[in-house]
JSON list of C-alpha atoms in Angstrom, two decimals:
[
{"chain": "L", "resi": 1, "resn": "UNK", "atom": "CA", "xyz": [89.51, 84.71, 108.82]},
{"chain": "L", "resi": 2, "resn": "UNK", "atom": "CA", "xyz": [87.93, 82.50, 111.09]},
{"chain": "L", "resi": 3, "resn": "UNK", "atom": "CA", "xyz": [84.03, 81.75, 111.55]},
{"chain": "L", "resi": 4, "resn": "UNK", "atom": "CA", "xyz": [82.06, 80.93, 115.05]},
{"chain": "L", "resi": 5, "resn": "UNK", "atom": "CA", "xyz": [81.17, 77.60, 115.42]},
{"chain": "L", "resi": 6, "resn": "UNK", "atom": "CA", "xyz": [77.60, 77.06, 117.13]},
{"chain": "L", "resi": 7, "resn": "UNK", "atom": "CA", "xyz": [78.48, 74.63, 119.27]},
{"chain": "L", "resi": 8, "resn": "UNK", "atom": "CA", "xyz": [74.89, 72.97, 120.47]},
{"chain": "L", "resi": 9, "resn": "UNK", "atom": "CA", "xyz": [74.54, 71.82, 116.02]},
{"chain": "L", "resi": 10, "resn": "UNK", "atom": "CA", "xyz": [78.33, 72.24, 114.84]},
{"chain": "L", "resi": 11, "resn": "UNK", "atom": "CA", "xyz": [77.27, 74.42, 112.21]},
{"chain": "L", "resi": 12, "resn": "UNK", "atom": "CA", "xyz": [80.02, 77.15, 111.26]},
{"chain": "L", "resi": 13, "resn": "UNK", "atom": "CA", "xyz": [78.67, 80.71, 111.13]},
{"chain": "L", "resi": 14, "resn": "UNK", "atom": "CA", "xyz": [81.02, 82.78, 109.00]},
{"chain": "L", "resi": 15, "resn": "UNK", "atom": "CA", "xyz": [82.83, 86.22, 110.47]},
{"chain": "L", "resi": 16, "resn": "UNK", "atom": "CA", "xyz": [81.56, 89.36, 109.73]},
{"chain": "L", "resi": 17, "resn": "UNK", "atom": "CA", "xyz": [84.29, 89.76, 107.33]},
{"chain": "L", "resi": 18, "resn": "UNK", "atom": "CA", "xyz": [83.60, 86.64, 105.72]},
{"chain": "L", "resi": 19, "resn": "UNK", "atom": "CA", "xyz": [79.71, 87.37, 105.20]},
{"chain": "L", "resi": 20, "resn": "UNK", "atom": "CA", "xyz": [81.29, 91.19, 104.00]},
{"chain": "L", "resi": 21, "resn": "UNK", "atom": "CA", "xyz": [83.38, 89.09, 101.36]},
{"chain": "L", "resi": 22, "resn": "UNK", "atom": "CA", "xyz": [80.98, 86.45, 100.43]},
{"chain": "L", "resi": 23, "resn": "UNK", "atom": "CA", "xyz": [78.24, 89.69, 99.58]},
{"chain": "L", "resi": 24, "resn": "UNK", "atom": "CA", "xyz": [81.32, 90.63, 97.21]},
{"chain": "L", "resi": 25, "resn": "UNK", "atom": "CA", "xyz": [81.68, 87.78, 95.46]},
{"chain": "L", "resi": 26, "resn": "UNK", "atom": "CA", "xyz": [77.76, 87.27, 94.89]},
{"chain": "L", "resi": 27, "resn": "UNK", "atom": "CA", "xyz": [78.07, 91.18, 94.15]},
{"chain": "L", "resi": 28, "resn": "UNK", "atom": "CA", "xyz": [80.49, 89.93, 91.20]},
{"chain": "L", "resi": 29, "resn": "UNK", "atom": "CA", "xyz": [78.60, 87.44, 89.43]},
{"chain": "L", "resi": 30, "resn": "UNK", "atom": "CA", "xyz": [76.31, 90.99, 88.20]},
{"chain": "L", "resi": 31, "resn": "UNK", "atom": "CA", "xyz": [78.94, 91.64, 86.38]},
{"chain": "L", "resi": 32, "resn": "UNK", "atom": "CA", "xyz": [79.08, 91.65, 82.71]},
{"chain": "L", "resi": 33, "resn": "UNK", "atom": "CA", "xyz": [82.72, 92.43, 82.53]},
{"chain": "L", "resi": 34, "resn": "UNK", "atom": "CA", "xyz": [84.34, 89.56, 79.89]},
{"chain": "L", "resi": 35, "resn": "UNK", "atom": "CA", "xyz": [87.94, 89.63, 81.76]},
{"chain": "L", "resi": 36, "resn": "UNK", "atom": "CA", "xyz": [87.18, 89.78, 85.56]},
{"chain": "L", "resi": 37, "resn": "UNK", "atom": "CA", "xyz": [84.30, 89.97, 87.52]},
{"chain": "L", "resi": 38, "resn": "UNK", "atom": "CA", "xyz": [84.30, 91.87, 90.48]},
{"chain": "L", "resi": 39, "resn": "UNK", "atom": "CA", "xyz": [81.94, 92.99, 93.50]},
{"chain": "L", "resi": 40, "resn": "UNK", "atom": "CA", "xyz": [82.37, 95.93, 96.04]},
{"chain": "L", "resi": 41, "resn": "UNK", "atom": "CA", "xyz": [80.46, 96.44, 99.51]},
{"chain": "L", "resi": 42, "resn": "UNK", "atom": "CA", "xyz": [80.84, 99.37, 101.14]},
{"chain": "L", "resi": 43, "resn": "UNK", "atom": "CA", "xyz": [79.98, 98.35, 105.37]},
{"chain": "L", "resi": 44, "resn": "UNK", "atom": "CA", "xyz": [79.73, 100.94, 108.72]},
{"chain": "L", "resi": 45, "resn": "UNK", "atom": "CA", "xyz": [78.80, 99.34, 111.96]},
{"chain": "L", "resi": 46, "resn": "UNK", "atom": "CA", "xyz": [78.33, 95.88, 110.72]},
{"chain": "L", "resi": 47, "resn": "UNK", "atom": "CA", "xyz": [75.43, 97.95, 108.04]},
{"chain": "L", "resi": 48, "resn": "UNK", "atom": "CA", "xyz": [75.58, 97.47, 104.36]},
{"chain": "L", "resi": 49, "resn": "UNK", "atom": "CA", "xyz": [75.52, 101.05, 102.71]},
{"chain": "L", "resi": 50, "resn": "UNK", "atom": "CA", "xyz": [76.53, 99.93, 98.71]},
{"chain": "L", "resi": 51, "resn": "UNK", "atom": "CA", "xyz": [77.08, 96.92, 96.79]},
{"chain": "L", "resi": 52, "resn": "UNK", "atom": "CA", "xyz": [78.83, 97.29, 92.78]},
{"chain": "L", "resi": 53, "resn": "UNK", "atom": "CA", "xyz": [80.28, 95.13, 90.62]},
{"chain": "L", "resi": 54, "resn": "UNK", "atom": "CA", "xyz": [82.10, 96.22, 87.00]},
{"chain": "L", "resi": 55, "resn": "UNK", "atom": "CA", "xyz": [80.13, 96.69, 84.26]},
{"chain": "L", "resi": 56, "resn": "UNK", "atom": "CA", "xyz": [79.44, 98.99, 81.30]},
{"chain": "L", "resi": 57, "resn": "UNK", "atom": "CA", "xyz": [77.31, 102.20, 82.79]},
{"chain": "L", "resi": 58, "resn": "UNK", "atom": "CA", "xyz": [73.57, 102.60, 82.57]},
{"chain": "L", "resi": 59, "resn": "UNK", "atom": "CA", "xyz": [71.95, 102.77, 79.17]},
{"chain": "L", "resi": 60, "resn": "UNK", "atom": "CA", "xyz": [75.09, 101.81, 77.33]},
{"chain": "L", "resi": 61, "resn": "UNK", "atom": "CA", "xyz": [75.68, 98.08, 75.62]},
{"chain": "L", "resi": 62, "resn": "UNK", "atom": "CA", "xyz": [77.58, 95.37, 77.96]},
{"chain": "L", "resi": 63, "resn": "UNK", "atom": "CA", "xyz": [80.84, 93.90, 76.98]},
{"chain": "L", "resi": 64, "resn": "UNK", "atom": "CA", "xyz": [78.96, 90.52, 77.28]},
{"chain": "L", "resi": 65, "resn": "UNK", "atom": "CA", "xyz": [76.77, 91.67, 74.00]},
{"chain": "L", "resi": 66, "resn": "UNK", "atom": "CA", "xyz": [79.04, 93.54, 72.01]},
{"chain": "L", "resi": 67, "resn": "UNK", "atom": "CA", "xyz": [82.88, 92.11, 73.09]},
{"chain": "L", "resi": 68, "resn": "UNK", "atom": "CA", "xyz": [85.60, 93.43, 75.26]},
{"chain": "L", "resi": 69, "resn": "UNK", "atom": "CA", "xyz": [87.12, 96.66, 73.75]},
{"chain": "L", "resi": 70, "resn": "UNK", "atom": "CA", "xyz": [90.32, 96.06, 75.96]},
{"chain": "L", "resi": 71, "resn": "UNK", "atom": "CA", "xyz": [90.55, 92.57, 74.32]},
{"chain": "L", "resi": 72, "resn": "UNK", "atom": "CA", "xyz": [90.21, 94.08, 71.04]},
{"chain": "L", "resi": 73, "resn": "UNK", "atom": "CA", "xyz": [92.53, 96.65, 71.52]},
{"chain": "L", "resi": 74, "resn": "UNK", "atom": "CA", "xyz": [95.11, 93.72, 73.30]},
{"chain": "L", "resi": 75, "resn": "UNK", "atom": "CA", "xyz": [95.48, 95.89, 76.64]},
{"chain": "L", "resi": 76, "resn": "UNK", "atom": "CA", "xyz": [96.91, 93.98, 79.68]},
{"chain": "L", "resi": 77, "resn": "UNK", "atom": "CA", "xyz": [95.23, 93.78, 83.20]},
{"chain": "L", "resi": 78, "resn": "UNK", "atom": "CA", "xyz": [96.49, 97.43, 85.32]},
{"chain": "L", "resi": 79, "resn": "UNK", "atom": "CA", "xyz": [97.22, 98.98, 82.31]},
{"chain": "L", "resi": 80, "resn": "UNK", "atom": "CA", "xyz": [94.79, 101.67, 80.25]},
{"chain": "L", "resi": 81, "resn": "UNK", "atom": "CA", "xyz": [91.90, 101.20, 82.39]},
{"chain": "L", "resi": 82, "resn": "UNK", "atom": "CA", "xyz": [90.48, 104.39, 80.54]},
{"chain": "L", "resi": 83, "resn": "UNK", "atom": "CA", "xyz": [89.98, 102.15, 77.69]},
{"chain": "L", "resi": 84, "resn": "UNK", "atom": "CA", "xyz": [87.09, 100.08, 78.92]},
{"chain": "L", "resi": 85, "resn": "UNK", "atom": "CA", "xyz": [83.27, 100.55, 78.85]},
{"chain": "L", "resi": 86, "resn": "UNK", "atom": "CA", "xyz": [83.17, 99.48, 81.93]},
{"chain": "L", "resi": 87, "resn": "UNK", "atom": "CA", "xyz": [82.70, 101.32, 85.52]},
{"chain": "L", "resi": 88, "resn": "UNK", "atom": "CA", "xyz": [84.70, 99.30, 88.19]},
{"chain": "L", "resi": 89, "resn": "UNK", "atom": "CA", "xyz": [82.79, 97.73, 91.45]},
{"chain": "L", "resi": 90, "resn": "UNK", "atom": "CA", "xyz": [84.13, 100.13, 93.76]},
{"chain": "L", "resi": 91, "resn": "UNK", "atom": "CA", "xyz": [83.23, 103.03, 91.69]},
{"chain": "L", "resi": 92, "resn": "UNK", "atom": "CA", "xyz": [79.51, 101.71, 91.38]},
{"chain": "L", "resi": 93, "resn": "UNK", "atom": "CA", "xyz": [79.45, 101.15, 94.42]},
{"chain": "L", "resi": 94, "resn": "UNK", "atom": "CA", "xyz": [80.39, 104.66, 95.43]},
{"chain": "L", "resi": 95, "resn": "UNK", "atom": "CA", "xyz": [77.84, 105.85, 92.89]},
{"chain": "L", "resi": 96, "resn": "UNK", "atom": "CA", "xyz": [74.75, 104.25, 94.48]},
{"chain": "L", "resi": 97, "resn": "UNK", "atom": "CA", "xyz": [75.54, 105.39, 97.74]},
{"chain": "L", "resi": 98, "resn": "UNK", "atom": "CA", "xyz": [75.31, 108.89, 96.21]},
{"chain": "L", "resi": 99, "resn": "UNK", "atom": "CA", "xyz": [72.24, 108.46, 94.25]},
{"chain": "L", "resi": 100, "resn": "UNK", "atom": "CA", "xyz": [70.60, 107.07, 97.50]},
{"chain": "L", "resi": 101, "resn": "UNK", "atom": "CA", "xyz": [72.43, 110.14, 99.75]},
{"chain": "L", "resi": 102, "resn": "UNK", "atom": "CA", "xyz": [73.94, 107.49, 101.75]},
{"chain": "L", "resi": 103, "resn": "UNK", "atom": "CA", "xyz": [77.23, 108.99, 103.68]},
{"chain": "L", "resi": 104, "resn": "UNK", "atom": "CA", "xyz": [80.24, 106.51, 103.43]},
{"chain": "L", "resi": 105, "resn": "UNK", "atom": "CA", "xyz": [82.69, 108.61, 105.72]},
{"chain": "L", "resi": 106, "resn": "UNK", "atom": "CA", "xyz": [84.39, 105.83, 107.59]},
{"chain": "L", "resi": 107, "resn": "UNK", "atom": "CA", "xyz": [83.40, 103.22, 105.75]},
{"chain": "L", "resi": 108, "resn": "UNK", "atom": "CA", "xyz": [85.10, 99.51, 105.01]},
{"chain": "L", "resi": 109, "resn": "UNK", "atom": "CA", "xyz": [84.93, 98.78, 101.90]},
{"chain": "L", "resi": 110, "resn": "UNK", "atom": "CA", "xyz": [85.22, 94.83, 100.75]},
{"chain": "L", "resi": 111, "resn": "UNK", "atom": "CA", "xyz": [85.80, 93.45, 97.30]},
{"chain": "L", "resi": 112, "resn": "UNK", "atom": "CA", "xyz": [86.96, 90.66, 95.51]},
{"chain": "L", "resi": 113, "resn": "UNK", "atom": "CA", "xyz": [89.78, 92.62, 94.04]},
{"chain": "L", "resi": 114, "resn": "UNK", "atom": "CA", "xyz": [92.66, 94.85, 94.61]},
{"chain": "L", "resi": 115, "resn": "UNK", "atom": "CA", "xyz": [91.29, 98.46, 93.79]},
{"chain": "L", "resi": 116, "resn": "UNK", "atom": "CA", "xyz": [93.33, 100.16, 91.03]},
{"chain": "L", "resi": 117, "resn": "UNK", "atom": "CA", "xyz": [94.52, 103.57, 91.35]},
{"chain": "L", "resi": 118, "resn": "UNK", "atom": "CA", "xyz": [91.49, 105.26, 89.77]},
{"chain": "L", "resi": 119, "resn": "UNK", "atom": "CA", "xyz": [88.90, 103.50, 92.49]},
{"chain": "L", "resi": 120, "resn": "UNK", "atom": "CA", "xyz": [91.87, 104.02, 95.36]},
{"chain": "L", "resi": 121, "resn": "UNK", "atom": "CA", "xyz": [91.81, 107.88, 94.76]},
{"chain": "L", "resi": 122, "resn": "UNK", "atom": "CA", "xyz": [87.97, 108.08, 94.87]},
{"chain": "L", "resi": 123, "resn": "UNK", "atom": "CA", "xyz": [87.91, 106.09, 97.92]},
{"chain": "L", "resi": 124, "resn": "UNK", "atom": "CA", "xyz": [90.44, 107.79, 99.39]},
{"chain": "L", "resi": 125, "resn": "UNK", "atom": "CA", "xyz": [88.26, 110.92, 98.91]},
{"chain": "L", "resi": 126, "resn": "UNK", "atom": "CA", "xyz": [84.93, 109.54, 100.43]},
{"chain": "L", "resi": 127, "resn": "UNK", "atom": "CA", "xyz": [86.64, 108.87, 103.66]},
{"chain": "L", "resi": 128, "resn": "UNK", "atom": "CA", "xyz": [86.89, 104.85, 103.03]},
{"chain": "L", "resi": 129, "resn": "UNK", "atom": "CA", "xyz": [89.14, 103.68, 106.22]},
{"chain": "L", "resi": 130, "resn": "UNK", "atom": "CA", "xyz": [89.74, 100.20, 105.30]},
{"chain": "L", "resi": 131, "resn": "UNK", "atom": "CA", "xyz": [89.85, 97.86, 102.76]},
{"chain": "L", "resi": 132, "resn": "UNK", "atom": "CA", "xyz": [89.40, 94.04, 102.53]},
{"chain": "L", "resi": 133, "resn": "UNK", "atom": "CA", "xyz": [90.19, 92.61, 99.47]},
{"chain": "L", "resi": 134, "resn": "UNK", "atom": "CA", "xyz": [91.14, 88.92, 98.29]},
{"chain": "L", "resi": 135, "resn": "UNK", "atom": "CA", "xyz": [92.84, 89.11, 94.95]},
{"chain": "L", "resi": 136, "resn": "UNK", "atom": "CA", "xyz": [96.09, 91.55, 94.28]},
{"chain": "L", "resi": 137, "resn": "UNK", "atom": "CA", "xyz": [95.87, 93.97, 91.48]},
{"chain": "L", "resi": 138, "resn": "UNK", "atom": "CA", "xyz": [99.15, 95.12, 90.04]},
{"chain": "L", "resi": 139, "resn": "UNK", "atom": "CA", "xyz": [99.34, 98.57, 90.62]},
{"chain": "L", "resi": 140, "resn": "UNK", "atom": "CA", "xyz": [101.65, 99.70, 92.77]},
{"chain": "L", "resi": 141, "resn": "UNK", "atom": "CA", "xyz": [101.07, 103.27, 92.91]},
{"chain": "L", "resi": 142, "resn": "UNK", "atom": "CA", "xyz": [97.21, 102.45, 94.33]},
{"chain": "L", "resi": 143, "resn": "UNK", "atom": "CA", "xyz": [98.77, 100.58, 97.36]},
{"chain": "L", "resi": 144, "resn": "UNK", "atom": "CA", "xyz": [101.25, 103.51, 97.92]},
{"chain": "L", "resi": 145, "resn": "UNK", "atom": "CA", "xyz": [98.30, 105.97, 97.87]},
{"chain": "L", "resi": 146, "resn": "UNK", "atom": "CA", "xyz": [96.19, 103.98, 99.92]},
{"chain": "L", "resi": 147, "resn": "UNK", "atom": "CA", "xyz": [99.25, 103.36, 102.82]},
{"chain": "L", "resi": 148, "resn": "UNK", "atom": "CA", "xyz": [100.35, 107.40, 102.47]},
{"chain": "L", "resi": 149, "resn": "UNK", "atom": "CA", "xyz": [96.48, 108.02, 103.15]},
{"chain": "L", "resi": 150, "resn": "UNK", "atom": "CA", "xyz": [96.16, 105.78, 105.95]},
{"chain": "L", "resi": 151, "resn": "UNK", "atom": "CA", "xyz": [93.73, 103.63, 104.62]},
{"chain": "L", "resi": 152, "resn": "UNK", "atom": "CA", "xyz": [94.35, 99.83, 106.27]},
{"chain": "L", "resi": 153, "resn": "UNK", "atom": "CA", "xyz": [94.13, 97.04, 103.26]},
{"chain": "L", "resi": 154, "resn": "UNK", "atom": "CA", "xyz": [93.92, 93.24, 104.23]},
{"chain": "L", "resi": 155, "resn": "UNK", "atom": "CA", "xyz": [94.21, 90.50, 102.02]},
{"chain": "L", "resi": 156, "resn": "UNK", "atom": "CA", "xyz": [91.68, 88.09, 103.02]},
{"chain": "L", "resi": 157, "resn": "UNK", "atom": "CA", "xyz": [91.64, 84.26, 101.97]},
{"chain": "L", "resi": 158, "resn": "UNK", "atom": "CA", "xyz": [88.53, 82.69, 101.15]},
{"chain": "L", "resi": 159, "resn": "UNK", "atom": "CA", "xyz": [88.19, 78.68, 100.69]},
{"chain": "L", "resi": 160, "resn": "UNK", "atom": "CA", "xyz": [87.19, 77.53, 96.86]},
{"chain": "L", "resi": 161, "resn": "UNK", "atom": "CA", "xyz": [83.89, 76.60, 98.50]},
{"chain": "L", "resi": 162, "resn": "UNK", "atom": "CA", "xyz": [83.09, 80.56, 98.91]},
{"chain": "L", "resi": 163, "resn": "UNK", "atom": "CA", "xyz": [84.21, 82.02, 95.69]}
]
């Protein structure tokens, strides 16, 4: 990814996807997930639609007050995601588009993190066309779905200075 520079002050004026994937890393620090945090935004036509991040669901205790059941119960990363309190970005993200009857059809979708195969079946469903993510996730079978959907998925890189 590569910004604009202004060329009259020198300043750098970050990409579109850049200022997509900066949104989902501020998105993240909401997040009250002990392992990882993560932050979704869901984008048409340069327009936010959704932000999410991970974190237990509404009117139910956070992981950051009462521990991490998947720590307690020693499940790795991409495995058991059932057992967790928490709701991933993507799938909040999702959610308040709905709540706020805001279509996503053709959306891009960027996040901080691979989705899994949970949030790549949902988002495969609402008509999400591409997805720009920065960290892998191991789960193979959500990449497969995603490519046999159609869905495009590029890893982005962003300097230590944006994270």
């Amino acid at each position: 990814m590569t910004g604009a520079d202004d060329s009259a002050s020198g300043r750098r004026r970050p990409s579109w996807d850049e200022y997509f994937l900066q949104l989902a890393v501020q998105a993240a620090t909401r997040s009250t997930c002990l392992r990882r945090q993560v932050g979704a935004v869901l984008v048409r036509d340069k327009r936010i639609l959704a932000t999410g991040y991970n974190g237990a669901p509404r009117g139910v205790a956070h992981c950051l007050d009462i521990g991490c059941l998947r720590e307690q119960l020693g499940i790795p990363s991409g495995e058991r995601q059932e057992l967790c309190r928490a709701i991933h970005a993507e799938q909040n993200a999702v959610i308040q588009a709905a709540i706020h009857g805001v279509a996503i059809e053709g959306a891009t979708l960027y996040t901080t993190l691979h989705p899994c195969v949970l949030c790549a079946k949902i988002l495969i469903n609402c008509g999400v066309r591409e997805i720009h993510y920065v960290e892998g996730y191991p789960d193979e079978l959500s990449r497969a779905l995603l490519d046999e959907a159609g869905v495009e998925l590029i890893r982005e890189e962003l300097s230590s200075a944006e994270r």
